[in-house]
Amino acid sequence: MAKRYWLFKSEPNCFSIEDLQNEPHQTACWDGVRNYQARNLLRDEIKKGDRVFFYHSNAKPPGIVGICEVVRSGYPDYTAQDPTSDHPDPTATPQNPIWYMVDVKLKEILPEMIPLNTLKETPGLEEMMVCQRGARLSVQPVTPEQWAIVMNLIKRKK
DNA sequence: GCCAACGTTGGC
DNA sequence: GCCAACGTTGGC
Protein backbone atom coordinates (compact mmCIF):
# COMPACT_ATOMS: atom_id res chain seq x y z
CA MET A 1 0.00 0.00 0.00
CA ALA A 2 1.48 3.29 -1.12
CA LYS A 3 1.97 6.01 1.42
CA ARG A 4 -0.76 8.63 1.35
CA TYR A 5 -0.96 12.22 2.49
CA TRP A 6 -3.40 14.14 4.65
CA LEU A 7 -4.02 17.43 6.36
CA PHE A 8 -5.34 17.47 9.93
CA LYS A 9 -6.83 20.64 11.34
CA SER A 10 -6.73 21.64 14.95
CA GLU A 11 -7.44 24.84 16.78
CA PRO A 12 -4.22 25.76 18.58
CA ASN A 13 -6.08 26.84 21.72
CA CYS A 14 -7.61 23.36 21.79
CA PHE A 15 -4.71 21.12 20.73
CA SER A 16 -1.66 22.81 19.22
CA ILE A 17 1.43 21.32 17.65
CA GLU A 18 3.29 22.31 20.82
CA ASP A 19 0.79 20.21 22.75
CA LEU A 20 1.67 17.30 20.50
CA GLN A 21 5.36 17.93 21.11
CA ASN A 22 4.73 17.75 24.85
CA GLU A 23 3.03 14.35 24.62
CA PRO A 24 5.05 11.26 25.57
CA HIS A 25 6.96 10.13 22.47
CA GLN A 26 5.44 13.19 20.73
CA THR A 27 2.53 10.89 19.94
CA ALA A 28 -1.18 11.44 20.44
CA CYS A 29 -4.46 9.88 19.41
CA TRP A 30 -6.43 12.12 17.10
CA ASP A 31 -9.68 11.82 19.00
CA GLY A 32 -12.85 13.86 19.03
CA VAL A 33 -13.63 13.86 15.31
CA ARG A 34 -17.44 13.78 15.07
CA ASN A 35 -18.09 14.15 11.37
CA TYR A 36 -18.99 11.17 9.23
CA GLN A 37 -16.91 12.07 6.22
CA ALA A 38 -13.83 12.54 8.37
CA ARG A 39 -14.72 9.40 10.32
CA ASN A 40 -14.77 7.36 7.14
CA LEU A 41 -11.28 8.58 6.26
CA LEU A 42 -9.98 7.82 9.74
CA ARG A 43 -11.57 4.37 9.78
CA ASP A 44 -10.91 3.21 6.23
CA GLU A 45 -8.27 5.26 4.47
CA ILE A 46 -5.66 6.65 6.83
CA LYS A 47 -2.98 4.05 7.46
CA LYS A 48 0.16 3.66 9.49
CA GLY A 49 3.05 5.28 7.65
CA ASP A 50 0.95 7.99 5.99
CA ARG A 51 2.15 11.57 6.29
CA VAL A 52 0.13 14.44 7.71
CA PHE A 53 0.34 18.21 7.61
CA PHE A 54 -0.61 19.65 11.00
CA TYR A 55 -2.76 22.71 10.35
CA HIS A 56 -3.72 25.40 12.85
CA SER A 57 -7.24 26.61 12.16
CA ASN A 58 -8.86 29.58 13.84
CA ALA A 59 -5.37 30.98 14.32
CA LYS A 60 -3.91 34.27 13.24
CA PRO A 61 -2.87 33.48 10.70
CA PRO A 62 -4.11 29.95 10.03
CA GLY A 63 -1.64 27.64 8.30
CA ILE A 64 0.51 24.52 8.22
CA VAL A 65 2.76 24.36 11.26
CA GLY A 66 4.26 20.90 11.17
CA ILE A 67 4.56 17.41 9.79
CA CYS A 68 3.40 14.19 11.43
CA GLU A 69 3.36 10.50 10.69
CA VAL A 70 0.46 8.16 11.29
CA VAL A 71 1.75 5.49 13.68
CA ARG A 72 -1.52 3.60 14.18
CA SER A 73 -4.27 3.04 11.62
CA GLY A 74 -7.92 3.69 12.42
CA TYR A 75 -9.39 2.21 15.61
CA PRO A 76 -12.43 3.07 17.73
CA ASP A 77 -12.43 6.46 19.41
CA TYR A 78 -13.38 5.25 22.86
CA THR A 79 -13.59 8.84 24.16
CA ALA A 80 -17.02 8.99 22.51
CA GLN A 81 -18.20 6.41 25.05
CA ASP A 82 -16.90 8.45 27.98
CA PRO A 83 -19.58 10.86 29.20
CA THR A 84 -16.89 13.02 30.83
CA SER A 85 -14.88 13.44 27.62
CA ASP A 86 -14.91 16.58 25.52
CA HIS A 87 -16.99 15.00 22.76
CA PRO A 88 -19.23 12.31 24.25
CA ASP A 89 -21.74 10.47 22.08
CA PRO A 90 -24.25 8.51 24.16
CA THR A 91 -25.12 6.32 21.18
CA ALA A 92 -21.56 4.98 20.87
CA THR A 93 -20.96 1.54 22.38
CA PRO A 94 -18.10 -0.99 22.31
CA GLN A 95 -20.18 -3.05 19.84
CA ASN A 96 -20.88 0.03 17.74
CA PRO A 97 -18.19 2.62 18.46
CA ILE A 98 -19.38 4.88 15.59
CA TRP A 99 -16.34 7.14 15.82
CA TYR A 100 -12.72 6.35 14.93
CA MET A 101 -9.29 7.86 15.38
CA VAL A 102 -5.66 7.31 14.44
CA ASP A 103 -2.43 7.94 16.32
CA VAL A 104 -0.01 10.54 15.03
CA LYS A 105 3.61 11.19 15.90
CA LEU A 106 5.28 14.53 15.45
CA LYS A 107 8.05 14.52 12.86
CA GLU A 108 8.85 18.19 12.65
CA ILE A 109 7.65 21.59 13.78
CA LEU A 110 8.27 24.01 10.92
CA PRO A 111 10.69 26.81 11.82
CA GLU A 112 8.26 29.07 9.98
CA MET A 113 4.60 28.24 9.40
CA ILE A 114 3.15 28.17 5.91
CA PRO A 115 0.15 30.47 6.15
CA LEU A 116 -3.08 29.69 4.34
CA ASN A 117 -2.56 32.84 2.32
CA THR A 118 0.68 31.48 0.88
CA LEU A 119 -0.96 28.17 0.02
CA LYS A 120 -3.71 30.01 -1.83
CA GLU A 121 -1.14 32.04 -3.80
CA THR A 122 1.01 29.07 -4.75
CA PRO A 123 0.60 27.72 -8.28
CA GLY A 124 -0.50 24.10 -8.25
CA LEU A 125 -2.35 24.35 -4.95
CA GLU A 126 -5.52 25.94 -6.33
CA GLU A 127 -7.35 22.65 -5.96
CA MET A 128 -6.05 21.87 -2.48
CA MET A 129 -9.04 21.30 -0.25
CA VAL A 130 -7.90 23.62 2.52
CA CYS A 131 -7.73 26.44 -0.04
CA GLN A 132 -11.39 26.03 -0.99
CA ARG A 133 -13.98 28.34 0.42
CA GLY A 134 -16.03 26.75 3.16
CA ALA A 135 -13.89 23.59 3.34
CA ARG A 136 -14.73 22.54 6.87
CA LEU A 137 -13.60 18.95 6.75
CA SER A 138 -11.14 18.56 9.62
CA VAL A 139 -9.32 15.61 8.07
CA GLN A 140 -8.53 16.19 4.42
CA PRO A 141 -6.81 14.22 1.67
CA VAL A 142 -3.72 15.80 0.08
CA THR A 143 -2.49 14.62 -3.30
CA PRO A 144 1.18 13.60 -3.73
CA GLU A 145 1.59 16.56 -6.09
CA GLN A 146 0.21 19.00 -3.53
CA TRP A 147 2.37 17.45 -0.83
CA ALA A 148 5.50 17.91 -2.95
CA ILE A 149 4.68 21.53 -3.72
CA VAL A 150 4.15 22.34 -0.05
CA MET A 151 7.38 20.54 0.87
CA ASN A 152 9.18 22.76 -1.61
CA LEU A 153 7.71 25.84 0.07
CA ILE A 154 8.98 24.53 3.39
CA LYS A 155 12.46 23.85 2.01
CA ARG A 156 12.67 27.31 0.52
CA LYS A 157 12.04 28.89 3.92
CA LYS A 158 14.87 27.04 5.60
C1' DG B 1 -17.35 39.77 16.49
C1' DC B 2 -19.36 38.94 11.93
C1' DC B 3 -21.11 36.02 8.77
C1' DA B 4 -20.93 32.62 4.88
C1' DA B 5 -20.81 27.82 4.18
C1' DC B 6 -21.83 23.56 5.59
C1' DG B 7 -23.82 19.55 8.38
C1' DT B 8 -27.51 17.92 11.22
C1' DT B 9 -32.04 17.73 13.09
C1' DG B 10 -36.78 17.17 13.07
C1' DG B 11 -41.57 18.43 11.63
C1' DC B 12 -44.46 17.41 8.04
C1' DG C 1 -37.94 12.39 1.48
C1' DC C 2 -38.17 17.43 1.59
C1' DC C 3 -36.61 21.46 3.55
C1' DA C 4 -36.55 25.08 7.14
C1' DA C 5 -34.33 25.94 11.35
C1' DC C 6 -30.56 25.57 13.92
C1' DG C 7 -25.68 24.79 15.41
C1' DT C 8 -20.85 24.75 14.14
C1' DT C 9 -16.74 25.88 11.64
C1' DG C 10 -13.40 28.93 10.53
C1' DG C 11 -11.64 32.83 7.61
C1' DC C 12 -11.64 37.52 7.89
JSON list of C-alpha atoms (C1' of nucleotides) in Angstrom, two decimals:
[
{"chain": "A", "resi": 1, "resn": "MET", "atom": "CA", "xyz": [0.00, 0.00, 0.00]},
{"chain": "A", "resi": 2, "resn": "ALA", "atom": "CA", "xyz": [1.48, 3.29, -1.12]},
{"chain": "A", "resi": 3, "resn": "LYS", "atom": "CA", "xyz": [1.97, 6.01, 1.42]},
{"chain": "A", "resi": 4, "resn": "ARG", "atom": "CA", "xyz": [-0.76, 8.63, 1.35]},
{"chain": "A", "resi": 5, "resn": "TYR", "atom": "CA", "xyz": [-0.96, 12.22, 2.49]},
{"chain": "A", "resi": 6, "resn": "TRP", "atom": "CA", "xyz": [-3.40, 14.14, 4.65]},
{"chain": "A", "resi": 7, "resn": "LEU", "atom": "CA", "xyz": [-4.02, 17.43, 6.36]},
{"chain": "A", "resi": 8, "resn": "PHE", "atom": "CA", "xyz": [-5.34, 17.47, 9.93]},
{"chain": "A", "resi": 9, "resn": "LYS", "atom": "CA", "xyz": [-6.83, 20.64, 11.34]},
{"chain": "A", "resi": 10, "resn": "SER", "atom": "CA", "xyz": [-6.73, 21.64, 14.95]},
{"chain": "A", "resi": 11, "resn": "GLU", "atom": "CA", "xyz": [-7.44, 24.84, 16.78]},
{"chain": "A", "resi": 12, "resn": "PRO", "atom": "CA", "xyz": [-4.22, 25.76, 18.58]},
{"chain": "A", "resi": 13, "resn": "ASN", "atom": "CA", "xyz": [-6.08, 26.84, 21.72]},
{"chain": "A", "resi": 14, "resn": "CYS", "atom": "CA", "xyz": [-7.61, 23.36, 21.79]},
{"chain": "A", "resi": 15, "resn": "PHE", "atom": "CA", "xyz": [-4.71, 21.12, 20.73]},
{"chain": "A", "resi": 16, "resn": "SER", "atom": "CA", "xyz": [-1.66, 22.81, 19.22]},
{"chain": "A", "resi": 17, "resn": "ILE", "atom": "CA", "xyz": [1.43, 21.32, 17.65]},
{"chain": "A", "resi": 18, "resn": "GLU", "atom": "CA", "xyz": [3.29, 22.31, 20.82]},
{"chain": "A", "resi": 19, "resn": "ASP", "atom": "CA", "xyz": [0.79, 20.21, 22.75]},
{"chain": "A", "resi": 20, "resn": "LEU", "atom": "CA", "xyz": [1.67, 17.30, 20.50]},
{"chain": "A", "resi": 21, "resn": "GLN", "atom": "CA", "xyz": [5.36, 17.93, 21.11]},
{"chain": "A", "resi": 22, "resn": "ASN", "atom": "CA", "xyz": [4.73, 17.75, 24.85]},
{"chain": "A", "resi": 23, "resn": "GLU", "atom": "CA", "xyz": [3.03, 14.35, 24.62]},
{"chain": "A", "resi": 24, "resn": "PRO", "atom": "CA", "xyz": [5.05, 11.26, 25.57]},
{"chain": "A", "resi": 25, "resn": "HIS", "atom": "CA", "xyz": [6.96, 10.13, 22.47]},
{"chain": "A", "resi": 26, "resn": "GLN", "atom": "CA", "xyz": [5.44, 13.19, 20.73]},
{"chain": "A", "resi": 27, "resn": "THR", "atom": "CA", "xyz": [2.53, 10.89, 19.94]},
{"chain": "A", "resi": 28, "resn": "ALA", "atom": "CA", "xyz": [-1.18, 11.44, 20.44]},
{"chain": "A", "resi": 29, "resn": "CYS", "atom": "CA", "xyz": [-4.46, 9.88, 19.41]},
{"chain": "A", "resi": 30, "resn": "TRP", "atom": "CA", "xyz": [-6.43, 12.12, 17.10]},
{"chain": "A", "resi": 31, "resn": "ASP", "atom": "CA", "xyz": [-9.68, 11.82, 19.00]},
{"chain": "A", "resi": 32, "resn": "GLY", "atom": "CA", "xyz": [-12.85, 13.86, 19.03]},
{"chain": "A", "resi": 33, "resn": "VAL", "atom": "CA", "xyz": [-13.63, 13.86, 15.31]},
{"chain": "A", "resi": 34, "resn": "ARG", "atom": "CA", "xyz": [-17.44, 13.78, 15.07]},
{"chain": "A", "resi": 35, "resn": "ASN", "atom": "CA", "xyz": [-18.09, 14.15, 11.37]},
{"chain": "A", "resi": 36, "resn": "TYR", "atom": "CA", "xyz": [-18.99, 11.17, 9.23]},
{"chain": "A", "resi": 37, "resn": "GLN", "atom": "CA", "xyz": [-16.91, 12.07, 6.22]},
{"chain": "A", "resi": 38, "resn": "ALA", "atom": "CA", "xyz": [-13.83, 12.54, 8.37]},
{"chain": "A", "resi": 39, "resn": "ARG", "atom": "CA", "xyz": [-14.72, 9.40, 10.32]},
{"chain": "A", "resi": 40, "resn": "ASN", "atom": "CA", "xyz": [-14.77, 7.36, 7.14]},
{"chain": "A", "resi": 41, "resn": "LEU", "atom": "CA", "xyz": [-11.28, 8.58, 6.26]},
{"chain": "A", "resi": 42, "resn": "LEU", "atom": "CA", "xyz": [-9.98, 7.82, 9.74]},
{"chain": "A", "resi": 43, "resn": "ARG", "atom": "CA", "xyz": [-11.57, 4.37, 9.78]},
{"chain": "A", "resi": 44, "resn": "ASP", "atom": "CA", "xyz": [-10.91, 3.21, 6.23]},
{"chain": "A", "resi": 45, "resn": "GLU", "atom": "CA", "xyz": [-8.27, 5.26, 4.47]},
{"chain": "A", "resi": 46, "resn": "ILE", "atom": "CA", "xyz": [-5.66, 6.65, 6.83]},
{"chain": "A", "resi": 47, "resn": "LYS", "atom": "CA", "xyz": [-2.98, 4.05, 7.46]},
{"chain": "A", "resi": 48, "resn": "LYS", "atom": "CA", "xyz": [0.16, 3.66, 9.49]},
{"chain": "A", "resi": 49, "resn": "GLY", "atom": "CA", "xyz": [3.05, 5.28, 7.65]},
{"chain": "A", "resi": 50, "resn": "ASP", "atom": "CA", "xyz": [0.95, 7.99, 5.99]},
{"chain": "A", "resi": 51, "resn": "ARG", "atom": "CA", "xyz": [2.15, 11.57, 6.29]},
{"chain": "A", "resi": 52, "resn": "VAL", "atom": "CA", "xyz": [0.13, 14.44, 7.71]},
{"chain": "A", "resi": 53, "resn": "PHE", "atom": "CA", "xyz": [0.34, 18.21, 7.61]},
{"chain": "A", "resi": 54, "resn": "PHE", "atom": "CA", "xyz": [-0.61, 19.65, 11.00]},
{"chain": "A", "resi": 55, "resn": "TYR", "atom": "CA", "xyz": [-2.76, 22.71, 10.35]},
{"chain": "A", "resi": 56, "resn": "HIS", "atom": "CA", "xyz": [-3.72, 25.40, 12.85]},
{"chain": "A", "resi": 57, "resn": "SER", "atom": "CA", "xyz": [-7.24, 26.61, 12.16]},
{"chain": "A", "resi": 58, "resn": "ASN", "atom": "CA", "xyz": [-8.86, 29.58, 13.84]},
{"chain": "A", "resi": 59, "resn": "ALA", "atom": "CA", "xyz": [-5.37, 30.98, 14.32]},
{"chain": "A", "resi": 60, "resn": "LYS", "atom": "CA", "xyz": [-3.91, 34.27, 13.24]},
{"chain": "A", "resi": 61, "resn": "PRO", "atom": "CA", "xyz": [-2.87, 33.48, 10.70]},
{"chain": "A", "resi": 62, "resn": "PRO", "atom": "CA", "xyz": [-4.11, 29.95, 10.03]},
{"chain": "A", "resi": 63, "resn": "GLY", "atom": "CA", "xyz": [-1.64, 27.64, 8.30]},
{"chain": "A", "resi": 64, "resn": "ILE", "atom": "CA", "xyz": [0.51, 24.52, 8.22]},
{"chain": "A", "resi": 65, "resn": "VAL", "atom": "CA", "xyz": [2.76, 24.36, 11.26]},
{"chain": "A", "resi": 66, "resn": "GLY", "atom": "CA", "xyz": [4.26, 20.90, 11.17]},
{"chain": "A", "resi": 67, "resn": "ILE", "atom": "CA", "xyz": [4.56, 17.41, 9.79]},
{"chain": "A", "resi": 68, "resn": "CYS", "atom": "CA", "xyz": [3.40, 14.19, 11.43]},
{"chain": "A", "resi": 69, "resn": "GLU", "atom": "CA", "xyz": [3.36, 10.50, 10.69]},
{"chain": "A", "resi": 70, "resn": "VAL", "atom": "CA", "xyz": [0.46, 8.16, 11.29]},
{"chain": "A", "resi": 71, "resn": "VAL", "atom": "CA", "xyz": [1.75, 5.49, 13.68]},
{"chain": "A", "resi": 72, "resn": "ARG", "atom": "CA", "xyz": [-1.52, 3.60, 14.18]},
{"chain": "A", "resi": 73, "resn": "SER", "atom": "CA", "xyz": [-4.27, 3.04, 11.62]},
{"chain": "A", "resi": 74, "resn": "GLY", "atom": "CA", "xyz": [-7.92, 3.69, 12.42]},
{"chain": "A", "resi": 75, "resn": "TYR", "atom": "CA", "xyz": [-9.39, 2.21, 15.61]},
{"chain": "A", "resi": 76, "resn": "PRO", "atom": "CA", "xyz": [-12.43, 3.07, 17.73]},
{"chain": "A", "resi": 77, "resn": "ASP", "atom": "CA", "xyz": [-12.43, 6.46, 19.41]},
{"chain": "A", "resi": 78, "resn": "TYR", "atom": "CA", "xyz": [-13.38, 5.25, 22.86]},
{"chain": "A", "resi": 79, "resn": "THR", "atom": "CA", "xyz": [-13.59, 8.84, 24.16]},
{"chain": "A", "resi": 80, "resn": "ALA", "atom": "CA", "xyz": [-17.02, 8.99, 22.51]},
{"chain": "A", "resi": 81, "resn": "GLN", "atom": "CA", "xyz": [-18.20, 6.41, 25.05]},
{"chain": "A", "resi": 82, "resn": "ASP", "atom": "CA", "xyz": [-16.90, 8.45, 27.98]},
{"chain": "A", "resi": 83, "resn": "PRO", "atom": "CA", "xyz": [-19.58, 10.86, 29.20]},
{"chain": "A", "resi": 84, "resn": "THR", "atom": "CA", "xyz": [-16.89, 13.02, 30.83]},
{"chain": "A", "resi": 85, "resn": "SER", "atom": "CA", "xyz": [-14.88, 13.44, 27.62]},
{"chain": "A", "resi": 86, "resn": "ASP", "atom": "CA", "xyz": [-14.91, 16.58, 25.52]},
{"chain": "A", "resi": 87, "resn": "HIS", "atom": "CA", "xyz": [-16.99, 15.00, 22.76]},
{"chain": "A", "resi": 88, "resn": "PRO", "atom": "CA", "xyz": [-19.23, 12.31, 24.25]},
{"chain": "A", "resi": 89, "resn": "ASP", "atom": "CA", "xyz": [-21.74, 10.47, 22.08]},
{"chain": "A", "resi": 90, "resn": "PRO", "atom": "CA", "xyz": [-24.25, 8.51, 24.16]},
{"chain": "A", "resi": 91, "resn": "THR", "atom": "CA", "xyz": [-25.12, 6.32, 21.18]},
{"chain": "A", "resi": 92, "resn": "ALA", "atom": "CA", "xyz": [-21.56, 4.98, 20.87]},
{"chain": "A", "resi": 93, "resn": "THR", "atom": "CA", "xyz": [-20.96, 1.54, 22.38]},
{"chain": "A", "resi": 94, "resn": "PRO", "atom": "CA", "xyz": [-18.10, -0.99, 22.31]},
{"chain": "A", "resi": 95, "resn": "GLN", "atom": "CA", "xyz": [-20.18, -3.05, 19.84]},
{"chain": "A", "resi": 96, "resn": "ASN", "atom": "CA", "xyz": [-20.88, 0.03, 17.74]},
{"chain": "A", "resi": 97, "resn": "PRO", "atom": "CA", "xyz": [-18.19, 2.62, 18.46]},
{"chain": "A", "resi": 98, "resn": "ILE", "atom": "CA", "xyz": [-19.38, 4.88, 15.59]},
{"chain": "A", "resi": 99, "resn": "TRP", "atom": "CA", "xyz": [-16.34, 7.14, 15.82]},
{"chain": "A", "resi": 100, "resn": "TYR", "atom": "CA", "xyz": [-12.72, 6.35, 14.93]},
{"chain": "A", "resi": 101, "resn": "MET", "atom": "CA", "xyz": [-9.29, 7.86, 15.38]},
{"chain": "A", "resi": 102, "resn": "VAL", "atom": "CA", "xyz": [-5.66, 7.31, 14.44]},
{"chain": "A", "resi": 103, "resn": "ASP", "atom": "CA", "xyz": [-2.43, 7.94, 16.32]},
{"chain": "A", "resi": 104, "resn": "VAL", "atom": "CA", "xyz": [-0.01, 10.54, 15.03]},
{"chain": "A", "resi": 105, "resn": "LYS", "atom": "CA", "xyz": [3.61, 11.19, 15.90]},
{"chain": "A", "resi": 106, "resn": "LEU", "atom": "CA", "xyz": [5.28, 14.53, 15.45]},
{"chain": "A", "resi": 107, "resn": "LYS", "atom": "CA", "xyz": [8.05, 14.52, 12.86]},
{"chain": "A", "resi": 108, "resn": "GLU", "atom": "CA", "xyz": [8.85, 18.19, 12.65]},
{"chain": "A", "resi": 109, "resn": "ILE", "atom": "CA", "xyz": [7.65, 21.59, 13.78]},
{"chain": "A", "resi": 110, "resn": "LEU", "atom": "CA", "xyz": [8.27, 24.01, 10.92]},
{"chain": "A", "resi": 111, "resn": "PRO", "atom": "CA", "xyz": [10.69, 26.81, 11.82]},
{"chain": "A", "resi": 112, "resn": "GLU", "atom": "CA", "xyz": [8.26, 29.07, 9.98]},
{"chain": "A", "resi": 113, "resn": "MET", "atom": "CA", "xyz": [4.60, 28.24, 9.40]},
{"chain": "A", "resi": 114, "resn": "ILE", "atom": "CA", "xyz": [3.15, 28.17, 5.91]},
{"chain": "A", "resi": 115, "resn": "PRO", "atom": "CA", "xyz": [0.15, 30.47, 6.15]},
{"chain": "A", "resi": 116, "resn": "LEU", "atom": "CA", "xyz": [-3.08, 29.69, 4.34]},
{"chain": "A", "resi": 117, "resn": "ASN", "atom": "CA", "xyz": [-2.56, 32.84, 2.32]},
{"chain": "A", "resi": 118, "resn": "THR", "atom": "CA", "xyz": [0.68, 31.48, 0.88]},
{"chain": "A", "resi": 119, "resn": "LEU", "atom": "CA", "xyz": [-0.96, 28.17, 0.02]},
{"chain": "A", "resi": 120, "resn": "LYS", "atom": "CA", "xyz": [-3.71, 30.01, -1.83]},
{"chain": "A", "resi": 121, "resn": "GLU", "atom": "CA", "xyz": [-1.14, 32.04, -3.80]},
{"chain": "A", "resi": 122, "resn": "THR", "atom": "CA", "xyz": [1.01, 29.07, -4.75]},
{"chain": "A", "resi": 123, "resn": "PRO", "atom": "CA", "xyz": [0.60, 27.72, -8.28]},
{"chain": "A", "resi": 124, "resn": "GLY", "atom": "CA", "xyz": [-0.50, 24.10, -8.25]},
{"chain": "A", "resi": 125, "resn": "LEU", "atom": "CA", "xyz": [-2.35, 24.35, -4.95]},
{"chain": "A", "resi": 126, "resn": "GLU", "atom": "CA", "xyz": [-5.52, 25.94, -6.33]},
{"chain": "A", "resi": 127, "resn": "GLU", "atom": "CA", "xyz": [-7.35, 22.65, -5.96]},
{"chain": "A", "resi": 128, "resn": "MET", "atom": "CA", "xyz": [-6.05, 21.87, -2.48]},
{"chain": "A", "resi": 129, "resn": "MET", "atom": "CA", "xyz": [-9.04, 21.30, -0.25]},
{"chain": "A", "resi": 130, "resn": "VAL", "atom": "CA", "xyz": [-7.90, 23.62, 2.52]},
{"chain": "A", "resi": 131, "resn": "CYS", "atom": "CA", "xyz": [-7.73, 26.44, -0.04]},
{"chain": "A", "resi": 132, "resn": "GLN", "atom": "CA", "xyz": [-11.39, 26.03, -0.99]},
{"chain": "A", "resi": 133, "resn": "ARG", "atom": "CA", "xyz": [-13.98, 28.34, 0.42]},
{"chain": "A", "resi": 134, "resn": "GLY", "atom": "CA", "xyz": [-16.03, 26.75, 3.16]},
{"chain": "A", "resi": 135, "resn": "ALA", "atom": "CA", "xyz": [-13.89, 23.59, 3.34]},
{"chain": "A", "resi": 136, "resn": "ARG", "atom": "CA", "xyz": [-14.73, 22.54, 6.87]},
{"chain": "A", "resi": 137, "resn": "LEU", "atom": "CA", "xyz": [-13.60, 18.95, 6.75]},
{"chain": "A", "resi": 138, "resn": "SER", "atom": "CA", "xyz": [-11.14, 18.56, 9.62]},
{"chain": "A", "resi": 139, "resn": "VAL", "atom": "CA", "xyz": [-9.32, 15.61, 8.07]},
{"chain": "A", "resi": 140, "resn": "GLN", "atom": "CA", "xyz": [-8.53, 16.19, 4.42]},
{"chain": "A", "resi": 141, "resn": "PRO", "atom": "CA", "xyz": [-6.81, 14.22, 1.67]},
{"chain": "A", "resi": 142, "resn": "VAL", "atom": "CA", "xyz": [-3.72, 15.80, 0.08]},
{"chain": "A", "resi": 143, "resn": "THR", "atom": "CA", "xyz": [-2.49, 14.62, -3.30]},
{"chain": "A", "resi": 144, "resn": "PRO", "atom": "CA", "xyz": [1.18, 13.60, -3.73]},
{"chain": "A", "resi": 145, "resn": "GLU", "atom": "CA", "xyz": [1.59, 16.56, -6.09]},
{"chain": "A", "resi": 146, "resn": "GLN", "atom": "CA", "xyz": [0.21, 19.00, -3.53]},
{"chain": "A", "resi": 147, "resn": "TRP", "atom": "CA", "xyz": [2.37, 17.45, -0.83]},
{"chain": "A", "resi": 148, "resn": "ALA", "atom": "CA", "xyz": [5.50, 17.91, -2.95]},
{"chain": "A", "resi": 149, "resn": "ILE", "atom": "CA", "xyz": [4.68, 21.53, -3.72]},
{"chain": "A", "resi": 150, "resn": "VAL", "atom": "CA", "xyz": [4.15, 22.34, -0.05]},
{"chain": "A", "resi": 151, "resn": "MET", "atom": "CA", "xyz": [7.38, 20.54, 0.87]},
{"chain": "A", "resi": 152, "resn": "ASN", "atom": "CA", "xyz": [9.18, 22.76, -1.61]},
{"chain": "A", "resi": 153, "resn": "LEU", "atom": "CA", "xyz": [7.71, 25.84, 0.07]},
{"chain": "A", "resi": 154, "resn": "ILE", "atom": "CA", "xyz": [8.98, 24.53, 3.39]},
{"chain": "A", "resi": 155, "resn": "LYS", "atom": "CA", "xyz": [12.46, 23.85, 2.01]},
{"chain": "A", "resi": 156, "resn": "ARG", "atom": "CA", "xyz": [12.67, 27.31, 0.52]},
{"chain": "A", "resi": 157, "resn": "LYS", "atom": "CA", "xyz": [12.04, 28.89, 3.92]},
{"chain": "A", "resi": 158, "resn": "LYS", "atom": "CA", "xyz": [14.87, 27.04, 5.60]},
{"chain": "B", "resi": 1, "resn": "DG", "atom": "C1'", "xyz": [-17.35, 39.77, 16.49]},
{"chain": "B", "resi": 2, "resn": "DC", "atom": "C1'", "xyz": [-19.36, 38.94, 11.93]},
{"chain": "B", "resi": 3, "resn": "DC", "atom": "C1'", "xyz": [-21.11, 36.02, 8.77]},
{"chain": "B", "resi": 4, "resn": "DA", "atom": "C1'", "xyz": [-20.93, 32.62, 4.88]},
{"chain": "B", "resi": 5, "resn": "DA", "atom": "C1'", "xyz": [-20.81, 27.82, 4.18]},
{"chain": "B", "resi": 6, "resn": "DC", "atom": "C1'", "xyz": [-21.83, 23.56, 5.59]},
{"chain": "B", "resi": 7, "resn": "DG", "atom": "C1'", "xyz": [-23.82, 19.55, 8.38]},
{"chain": "B", "resi": 8, "resn": "DT", "atom": "C1'", "xyz": [-27.51, 17.92, 11.22]},
{"chain": "B", "resi": 9, "resn": "DT", "atom": "C1'", "xyz": [-32.04, 17.73, 13.09]},
{"chain": "B", "resi": 10, "resn": "DG", "atom": "C1'", "xyz": [-36.78, 17.17, 13.07]},
{"chain": "B", "resi": 11, "resn": "DG", "atom": "C1'", "xyz": [-41.57, 18.43, 11.63]},
{"chain": "B", "resi": 12, "resn": "DC", "atom": "C1'", "xyz": [-44.46, 17.41, 8.04]},
{"chain": "C", "resi": 1, "resn": "DG", "atom": "C1'", "xyz": [-37.94, 12.39, 1.48]},
{"chain": "C", "resi": 2, "resn": "DC", "atom": "C1'", "xyz": [-38.17, 17.43, 1.59]},
{"chain": "C", "resi": 3, "resn": "DC", "atom": "C1'", "xyz": [-36.61, 21.46, 3.55]},
{"chain": "C", "resi": 4, "resn": "DA", "atom": "C1'", "xyz": [-36.55, 25.08, 7.14]},
{"chain": "C", "resi": 5, "resn": "DA", "atom": "C1'", "xyz": [-34.33, 25.94, 11.35]},
{"chain": "C", "resi": 6, "resn": "DC", "atom": "C1'", "xyz": [-30.56, 25.57, 13.92]},
{"chain": "C", "resi": 7, "resn": "DG", "atom": "C1'", "xyz": [-25.68, 24.79, 15.41]},
{"chain": "C", "resi": 8, "resn": "DT", "atom": "C1'", "xyz": [-20.85, 24.75, 14.14]},
{"chain": "C", "resi": 9, "resn": "DT", "atom": "C1'", "xyz": [-16.74, 25.88, 11.64]},
{"chain": "C", "resi": 10, "resn": "DG", "atom": "C1'", "xyz": [-13.40, 28.93, 10.53]},
{"chain": "C", "resi": 11, "resn": "DG", "atom": "C1'", "xyz": [-11.64, 32.83, 7.61]},
{"chain": "C", "resi": 12, "resn": "DC", "atom": "C1'", "xyz": [-11.64, 37.52, 7.89]}
]
